[in-house]
Short mmCIF file of N, CA and C in Angstrom, two decimals:
data_model
loop_
_atom_site.label_atom_id
_atom_site.label_comp_id
_atom_site.label_asym_id
_atom_site.label_seq_id
_atom_site.Cartn_x
_atom_site.Cartn_y
_atom_site.Cartn_z
N VAL A 1 6.22 -1.21 -10.88
CA VAL A 1 4.62 -1.92 -9.11
C VAL A 1 4.82 -2.99 -10.07
N VAL A 2 5.16 -3.90 -8.62
CA VAL A 2 5.49 -5.36 -8.56
C VAL A 2 4.78 -5.47 -7.14
N TYR A 3 4.37 -6.91 -7.84
CA TYR A 3 3.20 -7.48 -7.21
C TYR A 3 4.36 -8.71 -6.26
N LEU A 4 3.86 -8.23 -4.36
CA LEU A 4 4.54 -8.98 -3.59
C LEU A 4 3.46 -9.79 -3.41
N GLU A 5 4.41 -11.36 -3.07
CA GLU A 5 3.50 -12.71 -1.86
C GLU A 5 4.82 -12.44 -0.69
N VAL A 6 3.88 -13.03 -0.11
CA VAL A 6 4.26 -13.52 1.58
C VAL A 6 4.48 -14.79 1.73
N ASN A 7 5.19 -16.11 1.45
CA ASN A 7 4.44 -17.52 2.36
C ASN A 7 4.92 -17.94 3.18
N CYS A 8 4.68 -17.98 4.23
CA CYS A 8 4.45 -18.85 5.87
C CYS A 8 4.41 -20.07 5.66
N ASP A 9 4.52 -20.50 6.91
CA ASP A 9 4.05 -21.82 7.34
C ASP A 9 2.22 -22.59 6.29
N LYS A 10 1.93 -21.85 6.83
CA LYS A 10 0.48 -21.28 7.04
C LYS A 10 -0.64 -20.68 6.35
N CYS A 11 -0.29 -20.18 5.45
CA CYS A 11 -0.60 -18.95 4.70
C CYS A 11 0.59 -18.08 3.94
N VAL A 12 -0.74 -17.72 3.29
CA VAL A 12 0.31 -16.30 2.41
C VAL A 12 -1.13 -15.14 2.40
N SER A 13 0.18 -13.86 2.27
CA SER A 13 -0.54 -13.09 2.06
C SER A 13 -0.29 -12.30 1.15
N PHE A 14 -0.86 -11.00 0.32
CA PHE A 14 0.12 -10.20 -0.90
C PHE A 14 -0.14 -8.95 -0.85
N GLY A 15 0.02 -8.36 -1.49
CA GLY A 15 0.04 -6.64 -2.04
C GLY A 15 1.43 -6.83 -3.25
N THR A 16 1.58 -4.71 -2.46
CA THR A 16 1.80 -4.57 -3.36
C THR A 16 3.35 -3.38 -3.19
N GLY A 17 4.37 -3.25 -4.45
CA GLY A 17 5.20 -2.83 -3.87
C GLY A 17 5.81 -2.21 -5.56
N PHE A 18 6.96 -0.77 -5.43
CA PHE A 18 7.82 -0.12 -6.29
C PHE A 18 8.73 0.13 -6.29
N ILE A 19 9.19 0.28 -7.50
CA ILE A 19 10.88 0.30 -7.20
C ILE A 19 11.44 1.01 -7.24
N VAL A 20 12.37 1.90 -6.17
CA VAL A 20 12.75 3.76 -6.71
C VAL A 20 14.47 3.31 -6.41
N SER A 21 15.00 2.03 -7.45
CA SER A 21 16.29 1.82 -7.59
C SER A 21 16.31 0.96 -8.91
N GLU A 22 17.27 1.36 -9.65
CA GLU A 22 17.91 0.50 -10.70
C GLU A 22 18.10 -0.73 -10.49
N GLU A 23 19.19 -1.01 -8.92
CA GLU A 23 19.23 -2.58 -8.79
C GLU A 23 18.16 -2.90 -7.86
N GLY A 24 17.09 -2.85 -7.67
CA GLY A 24 15.50 -3.36 -7.39
C GLY A 24 15.30 -3.04 -6.16
N HIS A 25 15.25 -1.79 -5.92
CA HIS A 25 14.87 -1.88 -3.97
C HIS A 25 13.58 -1.34 -4.46
N ILE A 26 12.65 -2.05 -3.74
CA ILE A 26 11.10 -1.52 -3.20
C ILE A 26 10.68 -0.86 -2.12
N LEU A 27 9.83 0.03 -2.58
CA LEU A 27 9.98 0.17 -1.16
C LEU A 27 8.05 -0.19 -0.73
N THR A 28 7.75 -0.55 0.42
CA THR A 28 5.84 -0.97 0.30
C THR A 28 5.79 -0.45 1.56
N ASN A 29 4.96 -1.40 1.93
CA ASN A 29 4.49 -1.07 3.79
C ASN A 29 5.15 -1.97 5.02
N ALA A 30 5.71 -2.12 5.70
CA ALA A 30 5.73 -2.79 6.27
C ALA A 30 4.37 -4.56 7.03
N HIS A 31 4.08 -3.93 7.14
CA HIS A 31 2.48 -5.10 7.78
C HIS A 31 2.55 -6.12 5.66
N VAL A 32 2.92 -5.12 5.22
CA VAL A 32 2.68 -6.27 3.50
C VAL A 32 3.71 -7.76 3.78
N ILE A 33 5.04 -6.89 4.07
CA ILE A 33 6.50 -8.16 4.52
C ILE A 33 6.19 -9.12 5.66
N GLU A 34 5.75 -8.85 6.10
CA GLU A 34 5.19 -9.67 7.74
C GLU A 34 5.06 -11.15 7.78
N GLY A 35 6.09 -11.49 7.97
CA GLY A 35 5.61 -12.99 8.44
C GLY A 35 5.73 -14.86 7.16
N GLY A 36 6.92 -14.32 6.87
CA GLY A 36 7.33 -15.11 5.36
C GLY A 36 8.42 -14.39 4.59
N TYR A 37 7.99 -15.66 3.66
CA TYR A 37 9.55 -15.67 2.73
C TYR A 37 8.50 -14.38 1.91
N VAL A 38 9.79 -13.91 1.72
CA VAL A 38 8.37 -12.76 0.15
C VAL A 38 9.22 -12.70 -0.84
N TYR A 39 8.18 -13.19 -2.10
CA TYR A 39 8.26 -13.17 -3.58
C TYR A 39 8.09 -11.64 -4.76
N ALA A 40 8.27 -11.08 -5.66
CA ALA A 40 8.21 -10.52 -6.30
C ALA A 40 8.19 -11.12 -7.23
N ARG A 41 6.86 -10.74 -7.74
CA ARG A 41 6.72 -10.53 -9.44
C ARG A 41 6.62 -9.20 -10.23
N THR A 42 7.58 -9.17 -10.69
CA THR A 42 7.56 -8.10 -11.68
C THR A 42 6.91 -7.84 -12.82
N TYR A 43 6.20 -7.11 -14.00
CA TYR A 43 4.94 -7.15 -15.26
C TYR A 43 5.50 -7.88 -15.63
N ASP A 44 6.32 -7.79 -16.19
CA ASP A 44 6.97 -9.08 -17.36
C ASP A 44 7.33 -10.61 -17.05
N GLY A 45 5.97 -10.80 -15.89
CA GLY A 45 5.79 -12.26 -15.04
C GLY A 45 7.38 -12.29 -14.49
N THR A 46 7.95 -12.19 -14.63
CA THR A 46 9.91 -12.93 -14.03
C THR A 46 8.92 -12.16 -12.29
N ILE A 47 9.46 -14.00 -10.80
CA ILE A 47 9.29 -13.77 -9.91
C ILE A 47 10.43 -14.02 -9.85
N TYR A 48 10.74 -13.20 -8.78
CA TYR A 48 12.10 -12.70 -7.49
C TYR A 48 12.28 -12.51 -6.49
N ARG A 49 12.53 -13.66 -5.52
CA ARG A 49 13.26 -13.37 -4.16
C ARG A 49 13.24 -12.78 -3.57
N VAL A 50 12.79 -12.05 -2.28
CA VAL A 50 12.81 -10.49 -2.13
C VAL A 50 13.84 -11.25 -0.55
N GLN A 51 14.29 -9.87 -0.36
CA GLN A 51 15.24 -10.16 1.01
C GLN A 51 14.73 -8.59 1.46
N THR A 52 14.59 -8.29 2.97
CA THR A 52 14.44 -7.26 4.11
C THR A 52 15.86 -6.14 4.07
N ILE A 53 15.66 -5.03 3.59
CA ILE A 53 16.98 -4.02 4.08
C ILE A 53 16.63 -3.53 5.30
N LYS A 54 15.08 -3.24 4.77
CA LYS A 54 15.24 -2.03 6.40
C LYS A 54 13.61 -2.01 6.82
N SER A 55 12.73 -2.32 7.17
CA SER A 55 10.73 -2.61 7.75
C SER A 55 11.12 -1.41 9.60
N ASP A 56 10.28 -0.23 8.88
CA ASP A 56 9.88 0.20 10.21
C ASP A 56 8.46 -0.07 10.66
N ARG A 57 8.08 -0.52 11.27
CA ARG A 57 6.30 -1.43 11.96
C ARG A 57 5.71 0.33 11.94
N GLU A 58 6.53 0.60 12.78
CA GLU A 58 5.77 2.86 13.63
C GLU A 58 5.52 3.50 11.83
N LEU A 59 6.23 3.04 11.06
CA LEU A 59 6.13 4.47 9.90
C LEU A 59 5.00 3.61 8.56
N ASP A 60 5.41 1.50 9.45
CA ASP A 60 4.51 1.06 8.36
C ASP A 60 4.26 1.78 6.59
N LEU A 61 6.33 1.44 7.26
CA LEU A 61 6.71 0.99 5.19
C LEU A 61 8.29 -0.03 5.55
N ALA A 62 8.94 -0.28 4.13
CA ALA A 62 10.05 -1.14 4.05
C ALA A 62 10.51 -0.92 3.32
N LEU A 63 11.73 -1.06 3.31
CA LEU A 63 12.74 -1.09 1.44
C LEU A 63 13.14 -2.53 1.56
N VAL A 64 12.72 -3.14 0.22
CA VAL A 64 13.34 -5.12 0.03
C VAL A 64 13.51 -4.29 -0.82
N ARG A 65 15.19 -5.15 -1.04
CA ARG A 65 15.61 -4.86 -2.25
C ARG A 65 15.10 -7.07 -3.56
N LEU A 66 15.40 -6.90 -4.59
CA LEU A 66 15.05 -8.42 -5.71
C LEU A 66 15.95 -8.56 -5.10
N VAL A 67 16.02 -10.44 -4.95
CA VAL A 67 17.62 -10.93 -4.85
C VAL A 67 18.05 -11.82 -6.31
N SER A 68 19.54 -11.52 -6.23
CA SER A 68 19.99 -11.64 -8.39
C SER A 68 18.67 -10.78 -8.91
N ALA A 69 18.32 -10.36 -9.38
CA ALA A 69 18.14 -9.48 -9.92
C ALA A 69 19.16 -9.54 -11.34
N PRO A 70 19.21 -10.05 -12.09
CA PRO A 70 20.38 -10.03 -13.23
C PRO A 70 20.52 -8.79 -14.40
N LYS A 71 19.71 -7.88 -14.12
CA LYS A 71 19.05 -6.48 -15.10
C LYS A 71 19.12 -5.61 -13.72
N LYS A 72 18.94 -3.61 -14.63
CA LYS A 72 18.36 -2.80 -14.44
C LYS A 72 17.20 -2.71 -14.49
N PHE A 73 16.74 -2.28 -13.71
CA PHE A 73 15.23 -2.07 -13.61
C PHE A 73 14.52 -0.50 -13.94
N PRO A 74 13.60 0.12 -13.83
CA PRO A 74 12.78 1.00 -14.16
C PRO A 74 12.77 1.16 -12.75
N MET A 75 12.42 2.69 -12.82
CA MET A 75 12.29 3.20 -11.36
C MET A 75 11.35 3.82 -11.94
N VAL A 76 10.24 4.24 -10.21
CA VAL A 76 9.57 4.95 -10.67
C VAL A 76 10.22 7.06 -9.33
N ARG A 77 9.81 7.78 -10.10
CA ARG A 77 10.18 8.78 -10.08
C ARG A 77 9.79 9.35 -8.66
N ILE A 78 10.82 10.11 -7.34
CA ILE A 78 9.67 10.33 -6.34
C ILE A 78 9.34 12.27 -6.01
N GLY A 79 7.99 12.31 -5.91
CA GLY A 79 7.49 13.95 -5.16
C GLY A 79 7.96 14.18 -4.43
N ASN A 80 7.22 15.37 -3.49
CA ASN A 80 7.45 15.80 -2.84
C ASN A 80 5.84 15.63 -1.62
N SER A 81 5.56 15.22 -1.11
CA SER A 81 4.64 15.31 -0.60
C SER A 81 4.09 16.51 1.01
N ASN A 82 5.22 17.78 0.17
CA ASN A 82 4.73 18.05 1.16
C ASN A 82 3.78 19.87 0.00
N LYS A 83 4.34 19.64 -1.06
CA LYS A 83 3.24 20.19 -2.28
C LYS A 83 1.69 19.52 -2.20
N VAL A 84 1.28 18.48 -1.68
CA VAL A 84 0.03 18.83 -2.33
C VAL A 84 -1.20 19.06 -1.25
N GLU A 85 -1.85 19.86 -2.49
CA GLU A 85 -3.40 19.70 -1.74
C GLU A 85 -4.28 19.04 -1.83
N ARG A 86 -5.51 19.46 -1.28
CA ARG A 86 -6.47 19.08 -1.57
C ARG A 86 -6.95 18.60 -2.98
N GLY A 87 -7.70 18.00 -3.40
CA GLY A 87 -8.10 18.48 -4.85
C GLY A 87 -7.04 18.40 -6.09
N ASP A 88 -5.98 17.89 -5.86
CA ASP A 88 -5.09 17.68 -6.48
C ASP A 88 -5.73 16.20 -7.34
N GLN A 89 -4.99 16.03 -8.30
CA GLN A 89 -5.51 14.62 -8.87
C GLN A 89 -4.33 13.68 -8.80
N ILE A 90 -5.21 11.82 -8.65
CA ILE A 90 -3.75 11.03 -8.46
C ILE A 90 -4.83 9.44 -8.86
N THR A 91 -3.46 9.03 -9.72
CA THR A 91 -2.92 7.62 -9.78
C THR A 91 -3.14 6.72 -9.05
N VAL A 92 -3.01 5.79 -9.01
CA VAL A 92 -2.76 4.83 -8.04
C VAL A 92 -2.88 3.25 -8.94
N ILE A 93 -1.82 3.03 -8.79
CA ILE A 93 -1.77 1.34 -9.81
C ILE A 93 -0.77 0.52 -8.36
N GLY A 94 -1.95 -0.94 -8.32
CA GLY A 94 -1.66 -1.91 -7.38
C GLY A 94 -2.21 -3.32 -7.96
N ASN A 95 -2.25 -4.16 -6.77
CA ASN A 95 -2.79 -5.74 -6.78
C ASN A 95 -3.96 -5.47 -6.18
N PRO A 96 -4.91 -5.48 -6.91
CA PRO A 96 -6.60 -5.58 -5.56
C PRO A 96 -6.80 -6.62 -5.56
N LEU A 97 -6.60 -7.42 -4.20
CA LEU A 97 -7.41 -8.87 -4.20
C LEU A 97 -6.25 -10.07 -4.56
N GLY A 98 -5.31 -9.52 -4.78
CA GLY A 98 -4.31 -10.40 -4.28
C GLY A 98 -4.10 -11.24 -5.68
N ASP A 99 -5.20 -11.05 -6.47
CA ASP A 99 -5.25 -11.98 -7.43
C ASP A 99 -5.06 -11.85 -8.94
N SER A 100 -4.24 -12.21 -9.57
CA SER A 100 -3.25 -12.55 -11.12
C SER A 100 -4.72 -11.62 -12.12
N ARG A 101 -5.69 -11.13 -12.31
CA ARG A 101 -6.79 -11.01 -12.72
C ARG A 101 -6.36 -9.89 -12.82
N PHE A 102 -6.57 -9.39 -11.40
CA PHE A 102 -6.40 -8.26 -11.36
C PHE A 102 -5.02 -7.45 -11.68
N ASP A 103 -4.00 -7.55 -11.04
CA ASP A 103 -2.52 -7.24 -11.04
C ASP A 103 -2.92 -5.74 -12.31
N HIS A 104 -2.00 -4.96 -11.47
CA HIS A 104 -1.42 -3.60 -11.91
C HIS A 104 -2.68 -2.80 -12.82
N SER A 105 -3.77 -2.94 -11.13
CA SER A 105 -5.57 -2.43 -11.95
C SER A 105 -4.23 -0.68 -11.75
N VAL A 106 -5.52 0.08 -12.60
CA VAL A 106 -4.78 1.22 -12.48
C VAL A 106 -6.62 2.46 -11.98
N PHE A 107 -5.80 3.08 -11.02
CA PHE A 107 -6.89 3.62 -10.21
C PHE A 107 -6.83 5.62 -10.61
N THR A 108 -7.66 6.11 -10.36
CA THR A 108 -7.34 7.09 -10.34
C THR A 108 -8.74 8.07 -9.38
N GLY A 109 -8.31 9.19 -9.12
CA GLY A 109 -8.54 9.93 -8.20
C GLY A 109 -8.18 11.19 -7.48
N ILE A 110 -8.52 11.49 -6.38
CA ILE A 110 -7.97 12.96 -5.87
C ILE A 110 -7.47 13.25 -4.02
N ILE A 111 -6.95 13.93 -4.25
CA ILE A 111 -6.40 14.07 -2.75
C ILE A 111 -7.42 14.14 -1.95
N SER A 112 -8.44 14.10 -1.21
CA SER A 112 -9.68 14.17 -0.79
C SER A 112 -8.90 15.03 1.02
N GLY A 113 -8.01 15.40 1.73
CA GLY A 113 -8.14 15.15 2.52
C GLY A 113 -6.42 15.22 2.45
N ILE A 114 -5.60 16.31 3.83
CA ILE A 114 -4.19 16.24 3.82
C ILE A 114 -4.38 15.73 5.74
N ASN A 115 -3.10 15.47 5.82
CA ASN A 115 -3.07 15.67 6.82
C ASN A 115 -3.94 14.66 8.42
N ARG A 116 -4.30 13.81 7.71
CA ARG A 116 -5.56 12.49 8.56
C ARG A 116 -5.08 12.45 9.72
N VAL A 117 -5.43 10.96 10.12
CA VAL A 117 -4.42 10.30 11.59
C VAL A 117 -2.56 10.23 11.36
N ASP A 118 -2.46 10.15 11.97
CA ASP A 118 -0.55 10.51 12.30
C ASP A 118 -0.67 10.78 10.84
N GLY A 119 -1.10 12.28 10.36
CA GLY A 119 -0.25 13.35 9.75
C GLY A 119 -0.64 11.94 7.77
N LEU A 120 -1.24 11.42 7.71
CA LEU A 120 -1.16 10.60 6.30
C LEU A 120 -2.57 10.98 5.69
N LEU A 121 -2.51 11.31 4.11
CA LEU A 121 -2.92 11.49 2.94
C LEU A 121 -4.80 10.81 2.85
N GLN A 122 -5.51 11.11 2.96
CA GLN A 122 -6.70 10.85 2.48
C GLN A 122 -6.76 10.78 0.67
N VAL A 123 -7.14 9.92 0.03
CA VAL A 123 -7.53 9.39 -1.14
C VAL A 123 -9.00 8.56 -1.48
N SER A 124 -9.28 9.42 -3.05
CA SER A 124 -10.85 9.15 -3.14
C SER A 124 -10.52 7.68 -4.55
N VAL A 125 -9.12 6.77 -3.99
CA VAL A 125 -9.63 5.72 -4.72
C VAL A 125 -10.25 4.07 -4.07
N PRO A 126 -11.06 2.65 -4.91
CA PRO A 126 -11.74 2.41 -4.14
C PRO A 126 -10.17 1.38 -3.84
N THR A 127 -10.07 0.75 -1.84
CA THR A 127 -8.96 0.17 -1.87
C THR A 127 -9.29 -0.85 -1.32
N TYR A 128 -9.15 -1.77 -1.60
CA TYR A 128 -8.93 -3.60 -1.03
C TYR A 128 -7.91 -4.15 -0.97
N GLY A 129 -7.73 -4.82 -0.29
CA GLY A 129 -7.05 -6.30 0.27
C GLY A 129 -6.51 -6.33 -1.20
N GLY A 130 -5.11 -6.19 -0.34
CA GLY A 130 -3.61 -6.37 -1.88
C GLY A 130 -2.86 -5.14 -2.98
N ILE A 131 -4.15 -3.36 -2.86
CA ILE A 131 -3.42 -2.27 -2.48
C ILE A 131 -2.74 -1.87 -2.03
N SER A 132 -2.21 -2.16 -0.48
CA SER A 132 -1.43 -2.03 0.52
C SER A 132 0.32 -1.78 0.31
N GLY A 133 0.92 -0.36 -0.21
CA GLY A 133 1.62 -0.59 -0.32
C GLY A 133 1.86 -0.42 -1.85
N SER A 134 0.46 0.94 -2.40
CA SER A 134 0.95 0.66 -3.90
C SER A 134 0.61 2.02 -4.13
N PRO A 135 1.56 3.10 -5.25
CA PRO A 135 2.13 3.78 -4.91
C PRO A 135 1.05 4.89 -5.53
N VAL A 136 1.24 6.24 -5.07
CA VAL A 136 0.16 7.10 -5.32
C VAL A 136 1.31 7.76 -6.24
N PHE A 137 0.28 8.39 -7.16
CA PHE A 137 1.32 8.90 -8.27
C PHE A 137 -0.07 10.86 -8.22
N ASP A 138 1.44 10.81 -8.44
CA ASP A 138 0.83 13.35 -8.66
C ASP A 138 0.86 12.87 -10.20
N SER A 139 -0.03 14.81 -10.75
CA SER A 139 -0.21 14.40 -12.12
C SER A 139 0.95 13.98 -12.74
N ASN A 140 1.77 14.55 -12.26
CA ASN A 140 2.75 14.57 -13.58
C ASN A 140 4.12 13.01 -13.07
N GLY A 141 3.88 12.31 -12.73
CA GLY A 141 3.92 11.16 -12.63
C GLY A 141 5.12 10.23 -11.57
N ARG A 142 5.09 12.15 -10.27
CA ARG A 142 5.91 10.65 -9.66
C ARG A 142 5.13 10.74 -7.94
N VAL A 143 6.12 9.73 -7.34
CA VAL A 143 5.13 8.98 -5.70
C VAL A 143 5.20 10.26 -5.57
N ILE A 144 3.60 10.86 -4.24
CA ILE A 144 3.50 10.92 -3.65
C ILE A 144 3.12 10.63 -1.97
N GLY A 145 3.41 9.40 -1.86
CA GLY A 145 2.37 8.93 -1.24
C GLY A 145 2.46 7.08 -1.30
N VAL A 146 2.56 7.07 -0.91
CA VAL A 146 2.41 4.92 -0.34
C VAL A 146 1.13 4.85 0.25
N LEU A 147 0.33 3.76 -0.35
CA LEU A 147 -0.99 3.20 0.12
C LEU A 147 -0.50 2.55 1.59
N ALA A 148 -1.75 2.79 2.01
CA ALA A 148 -0.72 1.90 3.57
C ALA A 148 -2.54 1.15 4.65
N GLY A 149 -3.87 2.02 3.79
CA GLY A 149 -4.49 0.68 4.38
C GLY A 149 -6.68 2.12 4.09
N VAL A 150 -7.54 1.12 4.59
CA VAL A 150 -8.67 2.19 4.49
C VAL A 150 -8.73 2.33 5.70
N ALA A 151 -10.00 3.63 5.38
CA ALA A 151 -10.45 4.30 6.95
C ALA A 151 -11.39 4.09 7.00
N PRO A 152 -11.16 3.55 9.07
CA PRO A 152 -12.23 2.78 9.65
C PRO A 152 -13.24 3.40 10.10
N TYR A 153 -14.25 3.47 9.77
CA TYR A 153 -15.35 3.62 11.55
C TYR A 153 -16.41 2.81 11.62
N VAL A 154 -17.14 2.90 12.79
CA VAL A 154 -17.40 3.04 13.51
C VAL A 154 -19.42 2.82 12.96
N GLU A 155 -20.23 1.16 13.15
CA GLU A 155 -21.95 1.54 12.40
C GLU A 155 -22.28 1.11 13.48
N SER A 156 -23.25 1.36 14.04
CA SER A 156 -24.54 0.20 15.50
C SER A 156 -25.27 -0.38 14.78
N GLU A 157 -25.63 -1.47 15.13
CA GLU A 157 -26.48 -2.12 15.03
C GLU A 157 -27.63 -3.17 16.11
N TYR A 158 -28.62 -2.70 15.60
CA TYR A 158 -28.95 -3.73 17.19
C TYR A 158 -29.38 -4.80 17.11
N VAL A 159 -29.34 -5.68 18.14
CA VAL A 159 -29.65 -7.51 18.24
C VAL A 159 -29.84 -7.55 19.12
N LYS A 160 -30.80 -8.81 19.24
CA LYS A 160 -32.05 -9.33 20.06
C LYS A 160 -31.04 -10.48 20.91
N VAL A 161 -31.39 -10.67 22.29
CA VAL A 161 -30.25 -10.83 22.98
C VAL A 161 -31.41 -11.36 23.36
N LYS A 162 -31.53 -12.88 24.43
CA LYS A 162 -33.00 -13.38 24.27
C LYS A 162 -33.86 -12.42 24.21
N ASN A 163 -34.76 -11.38 25.61
CA ASN A 163 -35.93 -10.27 25.54
C ASN A 163 -35.27 -9.41 24.87
N GLU A 164 -34.51 -8.77 25.25
CA GLU A 164 -34.19 -7.46 24.84
C GLU A 164 -33.29 -7.19 23.64
N VAL A 165 -33.37 -6.39 23.41
CA VAL A 165 -31.91 -4.97 22.49
C VAL A 165 -31.01 -4.58 22.90
N VAL A 166 -30.34 -5.13 21.83
CA VAL A 166 -29.14 -4.43 22.36
C VAL A 166 -27.98 -3.65 21.12
N GLU A 167 -27.53 -2.83 21.51
CA GLU A 167 -26.48 -1.91 20.46
C GLU A 167 -25.10 -2.35 20.16
N VAL A 168 -24.74 -2.92 19.22
CA VAL A 168 -23.25 -3.80 18.63
C VAL A 168 -23.00 -2.62 18.59
N GLN A 169 -21.58 -2.64 18.80
CA GLN A 169 -21.08 -1.64 16.75
C GLN A 169 -20.00 -2.15 16.47
N ARG A 170 -19.58 -2.31 15.06
CA ARG A 170 -18.82 -2.91 15.14
C ARG A 170 -18.01 -1.81 14.29
N GLU A 171 -17.18 -2.34 14.44
CA GLU A 171 -16.22 -1.32 13.22
C GLU A 171 -15.53 -1.73 11.76
N LYS A 172 -15.66 -1.43 11.12
CA LYS A 172 -16.21 -1.61 9.67
C LYS A 172 -14.89 -0.87 8.84
N GLU A 173 -14.94 -0.93 7.33
CA GLU A 173 -13.73 -0.13 6.54
C GLU A 173 -14.86 0.45 5.25
N ALA A 174 -14.41 1.65 5.23
CA ALA A 174 -14.94 2.51 3.92
C ALA A 174 -13.92 2.17 2.71
N ILE A 175 -14.30 1.05 2.19
CA ILE A 175 -13.52 1.09 1.03
C ILE A 175 -13.37 1.85 0.00
N ASN A 176 -14.61 3.41 -0.01
CA ASN A 176 -14.21 3.98 -0.97
C ASN A 176 -12.89 4.68 -0.28
N ILE A 177 -12.27 4.71 0.31
CA ILE A 177 -11.48 6.10 1.48
C ILE A 177 -9.90 5.75 1.51
N GLY A 178 -8.87 5.90 1.12
CA GLY A 178 -8.06 5.01 1.12
C GLY A 178 -7.47 6.53 2.35
N LEU A 179 -6.30 5.76 2.86
CA LEU A 179 -4.76 6.71 3.69
C LEU A 179 -3.39 5.93 3.13
N ALA A 180 -3.01 7.00 3.05
CA ALA A 180 -1.11 7.12 1.92
C ALA A 180 -0.26 7.03 3.13
N ILE A 181 0.59 6.74 2.65
CA ILE A 181 1.71 7.86 3.82
C ILE A 181 2.46 8.54 2.35
N PRO A 182 2.18 9.70 3.26
CA PRO A 182 3.70 11.09 2.75
C PRO A 182 4.44 10.60 2.28
N ILE A 183 4.80 10.63 0.44
CA ILE A 183 6.53 9.45 0.42
C ILE A 183 7.56 11.08 1.16
N ASN A 184 7.68 12.15 1.59
CA ASN A 184 8.46 12.05 2.23
C ASN A 184 8.61 12.02 4.28
N HIS A 185 7.66 10.98 4.55
CA HIS A 185 7.74 10.10 6.06
C HIS A 185 9.09 9.17 5.49
N ALA A 186 9.02 8.59 4.57
CA ALA A 186 9.32 7.57 3.58
C ALA A 186 11.05 8.26 3.11
N ARG A 187 11.47 9.56 3.73
CA ARG A 187 12.96 10.36 3.25
C ARG A 187 14.71 9.11 3.76
N ASN A 188 14.30 9.17 4.51
CA ASN A 188 15.52 7.95 5.28
C ASN A 188 15.47 7.29 5.25
N ILE A 189 14.60 6.41 4.70
CA ILE A 189 14.17 5.51 4.37
C ILE A 189 14.89 4.72 2.92
N LEU A 190 14.36 6.06 2.19
CA LEU A 190 14.39 5.81 1.00
C LEU A 190 16.11 6.79 0.76
N GLU A 191 16.40 6.69 1.43
CA GLU A 191 18.68 6.87 2.06
C GLU A 191 19.08 5.40 1.59
N LEU A 192 18.24 4.62 2.29
CA LEU A 192 19.47 3.34 2.23
C LEU A 192 19.57 2.57 0.87
#
């Protein structure tokens, strides 16, 4: 699992990815790597420049590669998300909040639902900025999903405007309900 940082002229964003080949190919979300120069920091603290191989905004998946990587890397094992069932135990490793103090945090939970919006998996782990692109491991240590975001919901609030009470709806994020892209959706990108 690697920490990803994107630097552009006026901003810095961050996320997570995971190594899928010994040559340093990394799978992550497309939204994680957009907008600037991408760098990866491995678990041992080494920083590499990252080159984009393929980005698919519709699937929200991207395959990138560590540039000038002088060694072979340990890689994850890929599972089969078609065999996932509600209640299955999972582990997620990610980099919440983009803060080095929380690098490689481990979260455990279950698959709470399958085939949610756009065929996503619902997972019961806390989800924060920086955890997008994290691998979702099954109980055998195989990746069955890529964490993509949090479940949105709408909440009504009432505010007073002049002498009238008006209902305002706000979209919020349920940080304890994560959504993950099933790994089988990434098969074509992984074949690259």
